[in-house]
XYZ file of N, CA, C and O in Angstrom:
584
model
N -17.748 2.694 77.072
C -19.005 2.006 77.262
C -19.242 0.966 76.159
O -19.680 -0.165 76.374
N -18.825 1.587 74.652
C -18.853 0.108 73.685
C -17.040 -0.008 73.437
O -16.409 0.584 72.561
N -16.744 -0.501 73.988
C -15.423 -0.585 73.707
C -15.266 -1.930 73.241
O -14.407 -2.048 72.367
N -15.993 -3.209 73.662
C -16.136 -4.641 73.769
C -16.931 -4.895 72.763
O -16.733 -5.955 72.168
N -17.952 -4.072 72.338
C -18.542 -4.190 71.271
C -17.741 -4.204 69.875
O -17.618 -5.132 69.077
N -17.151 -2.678 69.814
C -16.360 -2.276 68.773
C -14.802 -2.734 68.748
O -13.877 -2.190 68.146
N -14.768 -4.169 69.773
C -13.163 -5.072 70.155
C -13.603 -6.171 69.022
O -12.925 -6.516 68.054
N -14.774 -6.587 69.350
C -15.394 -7.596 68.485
C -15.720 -7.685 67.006
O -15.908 -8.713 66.355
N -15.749 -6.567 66.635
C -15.919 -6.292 65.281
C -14.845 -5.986 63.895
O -14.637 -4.814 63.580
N -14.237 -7.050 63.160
C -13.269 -7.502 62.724
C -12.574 -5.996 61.904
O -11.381 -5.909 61.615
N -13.418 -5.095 61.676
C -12.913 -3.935 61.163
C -12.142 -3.038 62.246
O -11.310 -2.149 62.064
N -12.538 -3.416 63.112
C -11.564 -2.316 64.712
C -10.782 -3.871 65.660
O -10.143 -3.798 66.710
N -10.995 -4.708 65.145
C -10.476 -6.195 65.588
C -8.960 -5.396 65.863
O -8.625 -5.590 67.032
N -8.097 -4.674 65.215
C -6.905 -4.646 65.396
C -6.430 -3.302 66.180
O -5.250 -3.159 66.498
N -7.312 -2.432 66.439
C -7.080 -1.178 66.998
C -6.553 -1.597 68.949
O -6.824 -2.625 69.569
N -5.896 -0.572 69.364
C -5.586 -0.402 70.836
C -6.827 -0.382 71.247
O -7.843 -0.395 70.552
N -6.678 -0.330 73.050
C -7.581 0.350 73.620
C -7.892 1.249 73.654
O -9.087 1.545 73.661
N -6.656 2.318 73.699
C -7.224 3.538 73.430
C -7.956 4.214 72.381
O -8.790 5.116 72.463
N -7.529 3.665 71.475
C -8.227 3.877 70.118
C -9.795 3.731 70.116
O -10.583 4.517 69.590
N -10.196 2.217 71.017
C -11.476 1.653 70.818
C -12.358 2.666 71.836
O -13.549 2.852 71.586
N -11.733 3.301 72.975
C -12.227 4.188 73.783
C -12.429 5.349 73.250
O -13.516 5.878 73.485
N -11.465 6.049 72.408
C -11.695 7.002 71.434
C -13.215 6.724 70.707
O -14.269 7.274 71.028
N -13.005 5.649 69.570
C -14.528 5.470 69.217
C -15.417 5.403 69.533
O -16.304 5.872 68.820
N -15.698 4.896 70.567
C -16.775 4.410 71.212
C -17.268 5.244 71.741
O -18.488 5.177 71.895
N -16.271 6.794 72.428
C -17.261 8.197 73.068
C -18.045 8.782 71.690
O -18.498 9.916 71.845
N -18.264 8.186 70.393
C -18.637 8.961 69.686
C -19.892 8.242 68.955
O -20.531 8.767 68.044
N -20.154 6.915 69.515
C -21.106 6.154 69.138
C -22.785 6.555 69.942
O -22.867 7.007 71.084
N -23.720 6.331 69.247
C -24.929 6.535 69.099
C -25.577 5.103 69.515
O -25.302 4.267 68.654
N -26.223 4.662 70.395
C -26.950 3.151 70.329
C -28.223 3.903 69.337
O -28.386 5.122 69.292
N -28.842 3.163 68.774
C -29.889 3.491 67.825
C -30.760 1.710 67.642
O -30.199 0.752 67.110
N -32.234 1.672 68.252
C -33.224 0.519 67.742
C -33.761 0.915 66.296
O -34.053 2.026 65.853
N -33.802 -0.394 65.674
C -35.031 0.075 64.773
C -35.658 -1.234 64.652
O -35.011 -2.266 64.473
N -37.435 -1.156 64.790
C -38.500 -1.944 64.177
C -38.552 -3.076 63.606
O -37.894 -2.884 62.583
N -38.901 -4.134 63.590
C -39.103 -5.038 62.258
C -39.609 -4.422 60.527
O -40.805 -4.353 60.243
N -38.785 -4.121 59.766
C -39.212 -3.601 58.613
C -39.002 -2.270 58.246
O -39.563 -1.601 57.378
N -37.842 -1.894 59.274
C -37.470 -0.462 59.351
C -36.123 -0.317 58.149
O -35.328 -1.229 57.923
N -36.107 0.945 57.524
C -34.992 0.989 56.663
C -34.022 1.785 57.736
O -34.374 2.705 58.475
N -32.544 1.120 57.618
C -31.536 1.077 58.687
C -30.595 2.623 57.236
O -29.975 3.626 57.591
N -30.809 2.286 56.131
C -30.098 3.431 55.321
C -30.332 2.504 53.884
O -30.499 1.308 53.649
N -30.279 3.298 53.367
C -31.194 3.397 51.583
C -30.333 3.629 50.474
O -29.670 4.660 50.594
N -30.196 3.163 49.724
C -29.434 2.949 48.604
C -29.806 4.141 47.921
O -30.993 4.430 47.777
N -28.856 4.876 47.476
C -28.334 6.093 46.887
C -27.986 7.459 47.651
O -27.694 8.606 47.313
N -28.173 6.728 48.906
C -28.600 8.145 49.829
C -26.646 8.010 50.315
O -25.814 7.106 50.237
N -26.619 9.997 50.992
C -25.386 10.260 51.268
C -24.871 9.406 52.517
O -25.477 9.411 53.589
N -23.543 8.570 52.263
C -23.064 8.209 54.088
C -22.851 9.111 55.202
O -21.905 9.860 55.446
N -24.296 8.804 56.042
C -23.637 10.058 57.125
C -22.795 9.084 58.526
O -22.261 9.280 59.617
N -23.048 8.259 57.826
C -22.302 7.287 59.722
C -22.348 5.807 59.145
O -22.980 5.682 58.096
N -21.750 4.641 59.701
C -21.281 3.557 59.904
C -22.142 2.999 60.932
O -22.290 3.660 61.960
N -22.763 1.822 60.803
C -23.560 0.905 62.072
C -22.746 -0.036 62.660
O -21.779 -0.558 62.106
N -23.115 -0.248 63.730
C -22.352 -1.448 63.739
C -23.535 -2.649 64.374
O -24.233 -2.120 65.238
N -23.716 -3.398 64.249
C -24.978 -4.342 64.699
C -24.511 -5.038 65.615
O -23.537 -5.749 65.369
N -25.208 -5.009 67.190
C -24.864 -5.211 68.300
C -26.200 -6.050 68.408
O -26.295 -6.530 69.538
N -27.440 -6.430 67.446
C -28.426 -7.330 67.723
C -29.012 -7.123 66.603
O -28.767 -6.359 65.669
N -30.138 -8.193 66.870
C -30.999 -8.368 65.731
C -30.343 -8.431 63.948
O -29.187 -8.018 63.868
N -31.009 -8.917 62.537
C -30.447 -9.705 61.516
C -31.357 -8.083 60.809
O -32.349 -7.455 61.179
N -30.592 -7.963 59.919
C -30.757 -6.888 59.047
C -30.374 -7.969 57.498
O -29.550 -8.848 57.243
N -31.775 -7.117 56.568
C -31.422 -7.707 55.149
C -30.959 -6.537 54.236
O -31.301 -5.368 54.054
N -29.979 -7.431 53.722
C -29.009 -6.209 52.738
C -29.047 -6.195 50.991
O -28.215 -6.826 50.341
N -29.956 -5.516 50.459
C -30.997 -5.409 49.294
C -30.059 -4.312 48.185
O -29.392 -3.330 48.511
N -30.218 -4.705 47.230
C -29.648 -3.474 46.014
C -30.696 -3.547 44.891
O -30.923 -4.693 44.502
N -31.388 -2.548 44.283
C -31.866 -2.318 42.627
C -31.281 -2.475 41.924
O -30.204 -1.887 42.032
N -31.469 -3.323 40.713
C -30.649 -3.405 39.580
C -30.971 -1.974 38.813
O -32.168 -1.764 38.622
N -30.313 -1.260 38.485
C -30.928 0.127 37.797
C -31.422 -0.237 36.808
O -32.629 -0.073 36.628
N -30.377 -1.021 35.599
C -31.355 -1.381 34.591
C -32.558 -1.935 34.509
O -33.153 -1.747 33.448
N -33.013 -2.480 35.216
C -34.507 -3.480 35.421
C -35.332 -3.266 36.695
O -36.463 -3.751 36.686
N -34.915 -2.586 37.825
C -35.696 -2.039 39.084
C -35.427 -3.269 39.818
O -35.704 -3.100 41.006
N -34.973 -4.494 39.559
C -35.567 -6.005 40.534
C -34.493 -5.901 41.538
O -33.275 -5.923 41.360
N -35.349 -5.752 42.910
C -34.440 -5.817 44.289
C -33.632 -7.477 43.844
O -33.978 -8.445 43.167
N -32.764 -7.216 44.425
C -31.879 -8.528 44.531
C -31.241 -8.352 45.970
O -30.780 -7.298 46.410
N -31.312 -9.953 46.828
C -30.585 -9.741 48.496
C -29.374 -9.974 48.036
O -28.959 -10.659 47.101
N -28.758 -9.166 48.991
C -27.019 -9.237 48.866
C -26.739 -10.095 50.127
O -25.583 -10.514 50.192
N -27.446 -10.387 50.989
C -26.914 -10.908 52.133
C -28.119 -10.874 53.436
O -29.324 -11.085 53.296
N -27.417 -10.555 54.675
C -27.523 -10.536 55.555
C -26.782 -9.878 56.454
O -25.586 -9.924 56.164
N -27.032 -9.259 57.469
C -26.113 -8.550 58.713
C -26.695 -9.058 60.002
O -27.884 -9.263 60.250
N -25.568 -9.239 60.840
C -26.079 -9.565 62.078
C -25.071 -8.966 63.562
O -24.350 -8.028 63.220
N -24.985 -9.178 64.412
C -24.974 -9.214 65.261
C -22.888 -8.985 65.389
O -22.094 -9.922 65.309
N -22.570 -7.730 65.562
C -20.769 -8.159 64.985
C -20.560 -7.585 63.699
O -19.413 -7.229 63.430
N -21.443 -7.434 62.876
C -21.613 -6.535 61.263
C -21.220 -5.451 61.279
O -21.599 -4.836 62.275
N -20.477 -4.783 60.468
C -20.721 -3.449 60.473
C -21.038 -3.193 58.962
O -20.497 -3.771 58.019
N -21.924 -2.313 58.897
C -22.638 -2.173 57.415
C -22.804 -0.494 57.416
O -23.254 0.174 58.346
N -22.304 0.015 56.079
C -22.400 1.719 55.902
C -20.973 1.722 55.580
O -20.627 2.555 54.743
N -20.401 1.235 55.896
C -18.827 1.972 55.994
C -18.102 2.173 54.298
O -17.284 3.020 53.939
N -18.472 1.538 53.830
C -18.076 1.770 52.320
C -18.396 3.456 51.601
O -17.541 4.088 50.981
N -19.852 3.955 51.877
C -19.811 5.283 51.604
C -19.255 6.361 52.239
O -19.506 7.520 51.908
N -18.309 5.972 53.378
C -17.734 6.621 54.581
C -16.328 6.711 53.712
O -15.727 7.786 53.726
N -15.925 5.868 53.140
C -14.370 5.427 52.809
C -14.474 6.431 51.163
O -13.834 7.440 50.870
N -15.064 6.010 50.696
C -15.014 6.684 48.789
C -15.980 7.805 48.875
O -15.753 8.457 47.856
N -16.975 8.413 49.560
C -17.590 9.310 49.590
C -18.634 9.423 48.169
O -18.927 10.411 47.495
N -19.046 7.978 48.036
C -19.842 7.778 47.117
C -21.176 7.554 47.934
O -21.144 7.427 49.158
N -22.314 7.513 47.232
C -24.257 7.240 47.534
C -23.796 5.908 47.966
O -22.938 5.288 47.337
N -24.455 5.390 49.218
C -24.681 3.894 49.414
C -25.181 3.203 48.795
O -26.384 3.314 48.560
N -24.462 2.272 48.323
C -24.533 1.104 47.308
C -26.351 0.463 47.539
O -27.195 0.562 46.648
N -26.550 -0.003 48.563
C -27.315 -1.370 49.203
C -28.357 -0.136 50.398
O -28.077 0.884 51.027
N -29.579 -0.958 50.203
C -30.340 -0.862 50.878
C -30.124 -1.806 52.290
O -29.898 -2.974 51.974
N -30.139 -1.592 53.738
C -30.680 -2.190 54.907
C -31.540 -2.128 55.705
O -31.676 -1.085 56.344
N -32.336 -3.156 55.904
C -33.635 -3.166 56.476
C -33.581 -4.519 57.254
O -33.316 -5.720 57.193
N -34.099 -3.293 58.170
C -34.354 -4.624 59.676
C -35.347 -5.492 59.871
O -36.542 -5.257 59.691
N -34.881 -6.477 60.229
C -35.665 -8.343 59.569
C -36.543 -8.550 61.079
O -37.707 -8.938 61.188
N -35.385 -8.078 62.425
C -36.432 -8.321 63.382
C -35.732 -6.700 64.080
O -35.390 -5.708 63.435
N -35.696 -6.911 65.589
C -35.786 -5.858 66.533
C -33.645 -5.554 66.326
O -32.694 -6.226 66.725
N -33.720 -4.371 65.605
C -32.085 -4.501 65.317
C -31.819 -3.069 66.529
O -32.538 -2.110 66.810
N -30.422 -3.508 67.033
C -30.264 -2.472 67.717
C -28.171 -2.323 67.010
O -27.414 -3.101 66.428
N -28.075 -1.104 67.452
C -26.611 -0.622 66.279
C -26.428 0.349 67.312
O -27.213 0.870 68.106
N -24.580 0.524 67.006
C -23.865 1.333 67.458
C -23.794 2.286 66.095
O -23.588 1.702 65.031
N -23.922 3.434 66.090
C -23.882 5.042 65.045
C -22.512 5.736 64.904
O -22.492 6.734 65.624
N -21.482 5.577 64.299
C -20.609 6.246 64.213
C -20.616 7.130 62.797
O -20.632 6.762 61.623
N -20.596 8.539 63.451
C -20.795 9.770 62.380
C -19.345 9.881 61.931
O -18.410 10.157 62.682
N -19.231 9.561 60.223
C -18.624 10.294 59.138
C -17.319 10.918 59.782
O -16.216 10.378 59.868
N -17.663 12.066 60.177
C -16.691 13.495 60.546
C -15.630 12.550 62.020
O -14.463 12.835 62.289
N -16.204 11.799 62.511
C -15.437 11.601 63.602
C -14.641 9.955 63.416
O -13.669 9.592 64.078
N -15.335 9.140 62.363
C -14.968 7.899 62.059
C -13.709 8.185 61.404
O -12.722 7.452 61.468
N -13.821 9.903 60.410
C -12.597 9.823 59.804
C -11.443 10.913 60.725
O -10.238 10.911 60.471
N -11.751 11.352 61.256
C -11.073 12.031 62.094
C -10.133 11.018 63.266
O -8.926 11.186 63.444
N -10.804 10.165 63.851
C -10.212 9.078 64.653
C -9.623 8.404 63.975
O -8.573 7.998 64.471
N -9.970 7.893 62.431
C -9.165 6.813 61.580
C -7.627 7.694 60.989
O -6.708 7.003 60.549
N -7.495 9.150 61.038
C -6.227 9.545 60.866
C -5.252 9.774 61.567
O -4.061 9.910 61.287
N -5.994 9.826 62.825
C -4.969 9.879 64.251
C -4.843 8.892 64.457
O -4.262 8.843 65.541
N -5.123 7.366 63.884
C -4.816 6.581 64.244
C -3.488 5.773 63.345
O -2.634 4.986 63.753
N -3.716 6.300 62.074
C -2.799 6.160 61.293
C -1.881 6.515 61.402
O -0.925 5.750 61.533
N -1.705 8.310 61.398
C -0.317 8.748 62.124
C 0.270 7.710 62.775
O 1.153 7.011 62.278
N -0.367 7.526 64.322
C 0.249 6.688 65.135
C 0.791 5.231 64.827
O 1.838 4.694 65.189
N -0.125 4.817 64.141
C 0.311 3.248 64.044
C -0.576 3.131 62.680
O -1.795 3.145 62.506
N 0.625 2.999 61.703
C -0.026 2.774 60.147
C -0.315 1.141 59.924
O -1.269 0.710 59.277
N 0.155 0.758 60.233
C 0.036 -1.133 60.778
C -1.678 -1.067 60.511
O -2.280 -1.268 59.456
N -2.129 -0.772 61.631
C -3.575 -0.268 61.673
C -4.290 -0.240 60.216
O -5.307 -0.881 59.948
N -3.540 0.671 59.253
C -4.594 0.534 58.022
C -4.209 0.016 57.464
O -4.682 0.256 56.353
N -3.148 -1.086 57.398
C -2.981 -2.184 56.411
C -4.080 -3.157 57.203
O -4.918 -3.716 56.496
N -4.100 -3.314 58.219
C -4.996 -3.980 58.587
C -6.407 -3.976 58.064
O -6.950 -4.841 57.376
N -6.965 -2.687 58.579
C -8.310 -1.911 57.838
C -8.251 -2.773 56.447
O -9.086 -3.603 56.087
N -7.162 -2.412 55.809
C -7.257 -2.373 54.292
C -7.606 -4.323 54.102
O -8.548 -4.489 53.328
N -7.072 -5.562 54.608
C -6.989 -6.322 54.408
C -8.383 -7.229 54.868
O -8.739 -8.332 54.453
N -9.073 -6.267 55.960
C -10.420 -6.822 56.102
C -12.089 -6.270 54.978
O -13.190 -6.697 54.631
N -11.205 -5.102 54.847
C -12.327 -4.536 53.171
C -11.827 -5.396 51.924
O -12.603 -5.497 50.974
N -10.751 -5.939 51.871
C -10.026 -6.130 50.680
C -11.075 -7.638 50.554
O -11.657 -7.966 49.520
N -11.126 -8.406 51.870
C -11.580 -9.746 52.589
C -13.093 -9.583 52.191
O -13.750 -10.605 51.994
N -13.747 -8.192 52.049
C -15.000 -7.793 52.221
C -15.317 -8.122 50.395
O -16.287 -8.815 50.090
N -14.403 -7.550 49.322
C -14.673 -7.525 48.006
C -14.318 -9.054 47.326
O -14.596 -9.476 46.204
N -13.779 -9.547 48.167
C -13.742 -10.945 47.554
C -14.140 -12.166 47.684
O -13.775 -13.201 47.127
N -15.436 -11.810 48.986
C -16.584 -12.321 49.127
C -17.052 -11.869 48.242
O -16.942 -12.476 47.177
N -17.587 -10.940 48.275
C -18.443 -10.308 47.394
C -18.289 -10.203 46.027
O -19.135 -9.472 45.513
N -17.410 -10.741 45.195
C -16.889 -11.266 43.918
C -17.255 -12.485 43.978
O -17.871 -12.741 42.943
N -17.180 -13.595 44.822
C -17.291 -14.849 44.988
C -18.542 -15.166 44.603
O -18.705 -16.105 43.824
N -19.667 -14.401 45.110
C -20.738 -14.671 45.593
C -21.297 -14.032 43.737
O -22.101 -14.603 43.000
N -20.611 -12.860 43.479
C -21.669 -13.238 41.921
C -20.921 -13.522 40.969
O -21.061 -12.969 39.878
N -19.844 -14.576 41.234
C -19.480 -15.469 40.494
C -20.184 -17.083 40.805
O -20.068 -17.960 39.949
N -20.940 -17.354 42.173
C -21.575 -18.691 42.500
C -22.591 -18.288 41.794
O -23.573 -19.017 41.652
């Protein structure tokens, strides 16, 4: 049912079909509000979004000084969460929905469960994975070096 969704999204950009059919029986559609928190900075990763609508703003605390600072934006094709999924660290960044956001939910236990059967099969796959997070930190170096 999201198979086209999660085809489009440069982090599963390289997976089979079957693979994307695999994921997708395990996805959640989920709305949230104008001004809704989508997941909160320090809190545990329980799932991965993927943004199928609406612009989400992506916020962090400086600890030393409290001052929100925007990290960005998410939209439509985004997937945002997945970093506390991968290191099993507190989410970095606050997200909060700017207008009417609607997301695909992929839970933790099954994102990593599907991501090892997929490896087995075709390790290709997480060099791939690896080269679109790798793509992810050097934006994100860029940006607080501008």
């Amino acid at each position: 049912m999201y198979e086209d969704a999660l085809a489009r999204v440069n982090l599963f950009s390289g997976l089979r079909k079957k693979d994307l059919k695999d994921l997708a029986a395990y996805c959640k559609e989920r709305t949230f509000s104008p001004g809704s928190v989508l997941l909160s900075q320090g809190e545990q990763g329980l799932g991965l979004f993927i943004l199928t609508k609406g612009t989400a703003r992506i916020t962090r605390k400086s600890s030393s000084v409290g001052v929100e600072e925007v990290l960005g934006q998410a939209t439509a094709g985004d997937v945002i969460g997945e970093m506390a999924l991968l290191d099993d660290l507190p989410r970095s960044a606050t997200v909060t929905a700017v207008d009417e956001v609607t997301v695909l939910l992929l839970p933790v236990w099954e994102f990593r469960r599907i991501l090892r059967e997929i490896f087995r099969s075709d390790p290709d796959v997480g060099l791939s994975l690896l080269a679109v997070l790798s793509g992810r930190v050097r934006r994100a170096e860029q940006r607080a070096c501008d």
